GROMACS .gro file of C-alpha atoms in nm:
model
  248
    1MET     CA    1  17.143   4.629 -10.540
    2LEU     CA    2  17.010   4.967 -10.436
    3ILE     CA    3  16.677   5.096 -10.569
    4LEU     CA    4  16.652   5.475 -10.545
    5LEU     CA    5  16.306   5.630 -10.523
    6PRO     CA    6  16.172   5.984 -10.491
    7PRO     CA    7  15.919   6.055 -10.216
    8SER     CA    8  15.563   6.138 -10.311
    9GLU     CA    9  15.371   6.460 -10.270
   10GLY     CA   10  15.081   6.249 -10.146
   11LYS     CA   11  15.132   6.120  -9.793
   12ALA     CA   12  14.932   5.954  -9.520
   13SER     CA   13  14.751   6.216  -9.313
   14ASP     CA   14  14.902   6.123  -8.977
   15GLY     CA   15  15.088   5.861  -8.779
   16SER     CA   16  15.047   5.696  -8.441
   17GLY     CA   17  15.407   5.630  -8.338
   18PRO     CA   18  15.635   5.836  -8.114
   19PRO     CA   19  15.811   6.149  -8.245
   20VAL     CA   20  16.096   6.092  -8.488
   21GLY     CA   21  16.400   5.930  -8.329
   22GLU     CA   22  16.682   5.720  -8.474
   23LEU     CA   23  16.687   5.691  -8.852
   24SER     CA   24  16.903   5.502  -9.097
   25PHE     CA   25  17.231   5.671  -9.196
   26PRO     CA   26  17.292   5.843  -8.860
   27ALA     CA   27  17.578   6.042  -9.014
   28LEU     CA   28  17.301   6.259  -9.163
   29ASP     CA   29  17.139   6.335  -8.826
   30LYS     CA   30  17.311   6.669  -8.767
   31ALA     CA   31  17.208   6.791  -9.111
   32ARG     CA   32  16.854   6.659  -9.058
   33LYS     CA   33  16.822   6.874  -8.746
   34ARG     CA   34  16.942   7.178  -8.940
   35VAL     CA   35  16.684   7.124  -9.216
   36LEU     CA   36  16.409   7.050  -8.962
   37ASN     CA   37  16.483   7.371  -8.771
   38ALA     CA   38  16.496   7.573  -9.094
   39LEU     CA   39  16.168   7.422  -9.216
   40THR     CA   40  15.997   7.491  -8.884
   41ARG     CA   41  16.100   7.856  -8.901
   42ALA     CA   42  16.014   7.892  -9.269
   43SER     CA   43  15.666   7.745  -9.215
   44LYS     CA   44  15.585   8.024  -8.968
   45ARG     CA   45  15.679   8.308  -9.206
   46ARG     CA   46  15.415   8.528  -9.368
   47ASP     CA   47  15.552   8.430  -9.707
   48ALA     CA   48  15.584   8.061  -9.614
   49LEU     CA   49  15.382   7.939  -9.912
   50ASP     CA   50  15.610   8.120 -10.154
   51VAL     CA   51  15.928   8.009  -9.977
   52LEU     CA   52  15.820   7.644  -9.982
   53GLY     CA   53  15.669   7.656 -10.329
   54LEU     CA   54  15.319   7.563 -10.210
   55THR     CA   55  14.982   7.666 -10.347
   56PRO     CA   56  14.720   7.837 -10.124
   57GLY     CA   57  14.529   7.509 -10.114
   58LEU     CA   58  14.817   7.356  -9.920
   59ALA     CA   59  14.825   7.620  -9.647
   60GLY     CA   60  14.722   7.356  -9.395
   61GLU     CA   61  15.056   7.182  -9.446
   62LEU     CA   62  15.234   7.473  -9.280
   63ALA     CA   63  15.092   7.392  -8.938
   64LYS     CA   64  15.206   7.031  -8.978
   65ASN     CA   65  15.556   7.145  -9.070
   66ALA     CA   66  15.572   7.376  -8.769
   67ALA     CA   67  15.489   7.086  -8.534
   68LEU     CA   68  15.718   6.821  -8.684
   69LYS     CA   69  15.944   6.787  -8.381
   70THR     CA   70  15.662   6.639  -8.172
   71ALA     CA   71  15.442   6.494  -8.448
   72PRO     CA   72  15.352   6.123  -8.441
   73THR     CA   73  15.530   5.906  -8.695
   74LEU     CA   74  15.472   5.604  -8.915
   75PRO     CA   75  15.702   5.384  -9.127
   76ALA     CA   76  15.813   5.543  -9.453
   77ALA     CA   77  15.664   5.236  -9.625
   78ASP     CA   78  15.320   5.356  -9.508
   79LEU     CA   79  15.378   5.731  -9.528
   80TYR     CA   80  15.431   5.777  -9.900
   81THR     CA   81  15.131   5.730 -10.127
   82GLY     CA   82  15.060   5.821 -10.488
   83VAL     CA   83  15.099   5.647 -10.822
   84LEU     CA   84  15.454   5.515 -10.784
   85TYR     CA   85  15.395   5.374 -10.436
   86ASP     CA   86  15.055   5.233 -10.529
   87ASN     CA   87  15.221   5.033 -10.805
   88LEU     CA   88  15.514   4.933 -10.585
   89GLY     CA   89  15.268   4.796 -10.330
   90LEU     CA   90  15.504   4.754 -10.036
   91SER     CA   91  15.224   4.635  -9.806
   92THR     CA   92  15.144   4.340 -10.036
   93LEU     CA   93  15.496   4.210 -10.091
   94GLU     CA   94  15.569   3.856  -9.982
   95ASP     CA   95  15.816   3.801  -9.697
   96GLU     CA   96  16.134   3.763  -9.904
   97PRO     CA   97  16.066   4.055 -10.141
   98ARG     CA   98  15.974   4.265  -9.837
   99ARG     CA   99  16.308   4.178  -9.676
  100ARG     CA  100  16.484   4.281  -9.997
  101ALA     CA  101  16.292   4.609  -9.998
  102GLU     CA  102  16.401   4.684  -9.642
  103GLU     CA  103  16.764   4.635  -9.745
  104SER     CA  104  16.771   4.788 -10.091
  105VAL     CA  105  16.503   5.058 -10.129
  106LEU     CA  106  16.623   5.410 -10.046
  107ILE     CA  107  16.378   5.701 -10.047
  108PHE     CA  108  16.524   6.048 -10.101
  109SER     CA  109  16.373   6.336  -9.905
  110GLY     CA  110  16.418   6.711  -9.892
  111LEU     CA  111  16.380   6.696  -9.513
  112TRP     CA  112  16.552   6.371  -9.412
  113GLY     CA  113  16.807   6.333  -9.692
  114VAL     CA  114  16.755   5.962  -9.748
  115VAL     CA  115  16.561   5.700  -9.549
  116ARG     CA  116  16.478   5.332  -9.560
  117ILE     CA  117  16.120   5.205  -9.571
  118THR     CA  118  16.144   5.096  -9.207
  119ASP     CA  119  16.231   5.444  -9.077
  120HIS     CA  120  15.954   5.611  -8.876
  121ILE     CA  121  15.894   5.972  -8.984
  122PRO     CA  122  15.598   6.214  -8.962
  123PRO     CA  123  15.402   6.354  -9.256
  124TYR     CA  124  15.572   6.669  -9.389
  125ARG     CA  125  15.582   6.896  -9.691
  126LEU     CA  126  15.922   6.991  -9.833
  127SER     CA  127  16.048   6.930 -10.185
  128MET     CA  128  16.414   6.873 -10.263
  129GLY     CA  129  16.374   7.155 -10.515
  130VAL     CA  130  16.312   7.420 -10.248
  131ASN     CA  131  16.565   7.693 -10.174
  132LEU     CA  132  16.528   7.683  -9.794
  133PRO     CA  133  16.660   7.980  -9.594
  134PRO     CA  134  16.932   7.990  -9.474
  135LEU     CA  135  17.052   7.657  -9.619
  136GLY     CA  136  16.991   7.727  -9.988
  137GLY     CA  137  16.900   7.469 -10.248
  138LEU     CA  138  16.836   7.140 -10.073
  139ALA     CA  139  16.973   6.912 -10.344
  140MET     CA  140  17.308   7.088 -10.323
  141PHE     CA  141  17.290   7.099  -9.942
  142TRP     CA  142  17.239   6.724  -9.920
  143ARG     CA  143  17.466   6.612 -10.202
  144PRO     CA  144  17.806   6.603 -10.026
  145LEU     CA  145  17.655   6.449  -9.714
  146ILE     CA  146  17.461   6.177  -9.893
  147THR     CA  147  17.756   6.108 -10.121
  148LYS     CA  148  17.975   6.041  -9.819
  149ALA     CA  149  17.707   5.819  -9.664
  150LEU     CA  150  17.629   5.612  -9.974
  151ASP     CA  151  17.937   5.599 -10.195
  152ARG     CA  152  18.069   5.289 -10.020
  153ALA     CA  153  17.737   5.103 -10.034
  154PRO     CA  154  17.796   4.805 -10.266
  155GLY     CA  155  17.597   4.684 -10.563
  156LEU     CA  156  17.422   4.802 -10.876
  157VAL     CA  157  17.222   5.123 -10.832
  158VAL     CA  158  16.883   5.135 -11.005
  159ASP     CA  159  16.782   5.500 -11.017
  160LEU     CA  160  16.405   5.551 -11.038
  161ARG     CA  161  16.409   5.906 -10.902
  162SER     CA  162  16.275   6.219 -11.065
  163ALA     CA  163  16.529   6.481 -11.176
  164THR     CA  164  16.473   6.699 -10.868
  165TYR     CA  165  16.590   6.420 -10.637
  166ALA     CA  166  16.858   6.279 -10.865
  167GLY     CA  167  17.063   6.590 -10.795
  168ALA     CA  168  17.117   6.483 -10.434
  169TRP     CA  169  17.344   6.187 -10.523
  170GLN     CA  170  17.496   6.033 -10.834
  171ALA     CA  171  17.655   5.689 -10.810
  172GLY     CA  172  17.852   5.710 -11.135
  173GLU     CA  173  17.902   5.417 -11.371
  174ARG     CA  174  17.752   5.156 -11.137
  175SER     CA  175  17.421   5.340 -11.162
  176VAL     CA  176  17.144   5.299 -11.419
  177THR     CA  177  16.900   5.586 -11.471
  178VAL     CA  178  16.561   5.452 -11.579
  179ARG     CA  179  16.356   5.665 -11.818
  180VAL     CA  180  16.005   5.588 -11.937
  181PHE     CA  181  15.888   5.663 -12.292
  182ARG     CA  182  15.557   5.639 -12.476
  183ASP     CA  183  15.548   5.706 -12.850
  184GLY     CA  184  15.905   5.831 -12.831
  185LYS     CA  185  15.831   6.092 -12.564
  186VAL     CA  186  15.915   6.097 -12.194
  187VAL     CA  187  15.594   6.067 -11.995
  188SER     CA  188  15.526   6.178 -11.638
  189HIS     CA  189  15.218   6.017 -11.484
  190MET     CA  190  15.273   5.684 -11.662
  191ALA     CA  191  15.641   5.700 -11.570
  192LYS     CA  192  15.554   5.700 -11.201
  193ALA     CA  193  15.337   5.393 -11.243
  194THR     CA  194  15.599   5.213 -11.451
  195ARG     CA  195  15.878   5.293 -11.206
  196GLY     CA  196  15.670   5.151 -10.924
  197GLU     CA  197  15.599   4.837 -11.126
  198ILE     CA  198  15.969   4.795 -11.211
  199ALA     CA  199  16.076   4.831 -10.849
  200ARG     CA  200  15.820   4.571 -10.743
  201ALA     CA  201  15.922   4.332 -11.021
  202LEU     CA  202  16.291   4.357 -10.927
  203LEU     CA  203  16.216   4.295 -10.560
  204ARG     CA  204  16.009   3.987 -10.643
  205HIS     CA  205  16.255   3.845 -10.898
  206ASP     CA  206  16.450   3.531 -10.806
  207THR     CA  207  16.791   3.681 -10.887
  208THR     CA  208  16.941   4.022 -10.824
  209PRO     CA  209  17.104   4.191 -11.126
  210GLY     CA  210  17.462   4.295 -11.058
  211THR     CA  211  17.541   4.490 -11.375
  212PRO     CA  212  17.355   4.721 -11.613
  213ASP     CA  213  17.348   4.443 -11.875
  214GLU     CA  214  17.196   4.200 -11.626
  215LEU     CA  215  16.935   4.461 -11.530
  216ALA     CA  216  16.836   4.509 -11.894
  217LYS     CA  217  16.813   4.132 -11.948
  218THR     CA  218  16.607   4.090 -11.632
  219LEU     CA  219  16.354   4.354 -11.735
  220ASP     CA  220  16.341   4.214 -12.087
  221ALA     CA  221  16.262   3.872 -11.941
  222LEU     CA  222  15.989   4.033 -11.732
  223GLY     CA  223  15.822   4.162 -12.049
  224TYR     CA  224  15.952   4.518 -12.069
  225THR     CA  225  16.080   4.671 -12.393
  226VAL     CA  226  16.411   4.829 -12.300
  227ASN     CA  227  16.713   4.997 -12.456
  228LEU     CA  228  17.038   5.023 -12.259
  229ALA     CA  229  17.293   5.296 -12.334
  230GLU     CA  230  17.644   5.328 -12.197
  231PRO     CA  231  17.754   5.642 -12.006
  232THR     CA  232  17.828   5.939 -12.229
  233ARG     CA  233  18.140   6.023 -12.028
  234ALA     CA  234  18.340   5.900 -11.729
  235ASN     CA  235  18.167   5.864 -11.393
  236ARG     CA  236  17.822   5.910 -11.541
  237PRO     CA  237  17.531   5.665 -11.512
  238TRP     CA  238  17.409   5.420 -11.772
  239THR     CA  239  17.066   5.495 -11.919
  240LEU     CA  240  16.789   5.240 -11.952
  241ASP     CA  241  16.492   5.351 -12.162
  242VAL     CA  242  16.170   5.163 -12.098
  243HIS     CA  243  15.907   5.187 -12.372
  244VAL     CA  244  15.545   5.151 -12.272
  245THR     CA  245  15.214   5.161 -12.453
  246GLU     CA  246  14.887   5.318 -12.352
  247PRO     CA  247  14.665   5.065 -12.171
  248SER     CA  248  14.386   4.940 -12.396
   0.00000   0.00000   0.00000
């Protein structure tokens, strides 16, 4: 099983490890260098905030981006913060669920393409939705490269990414896109929390679902109200709607 996650805008402020070195999926390394070089240049432009889609309050992130090649690193498991990662709680997983997380959790990134939680990377600011000169839209830049790297990875794919990051790879009919609803409407903040909870529950569960039906049954057994829908056309993902209620 693969569990696909987006990164988070919130990140740890700094690391203490050596500058970024070997990462998972080394076939992406050449492209990573291209994006890193492009980001470094873009962060030094006068219009850097506009190019990177950042607000004036995030101007301090530009200096971090410009120094990424020598910046200290930390494991991706510790770098990403925010609602989803708070509810996933990687640091509090028991040994076996933690081992599963190291094997199955993939975090998509505008800068690095895709990483595992054990990869050491520095804090950065770059959304997959950015049109980064001269590379263009990052989702489209990464898509053929990530597709080649991941298409042969076996197992059910549980897609907990946001739409921006889902564009970087689609696994077809072995994939299940998880959507979160409250009162019949897709929700954002609560969706992040629920996705984190689902990822944690799957990692801690005794058995690993191998099909969309098994995933739906597993989450039902864990107390979630779910509705599974088949793909609307060939080579498209299944859809699993999770219905939540407002906490009392």
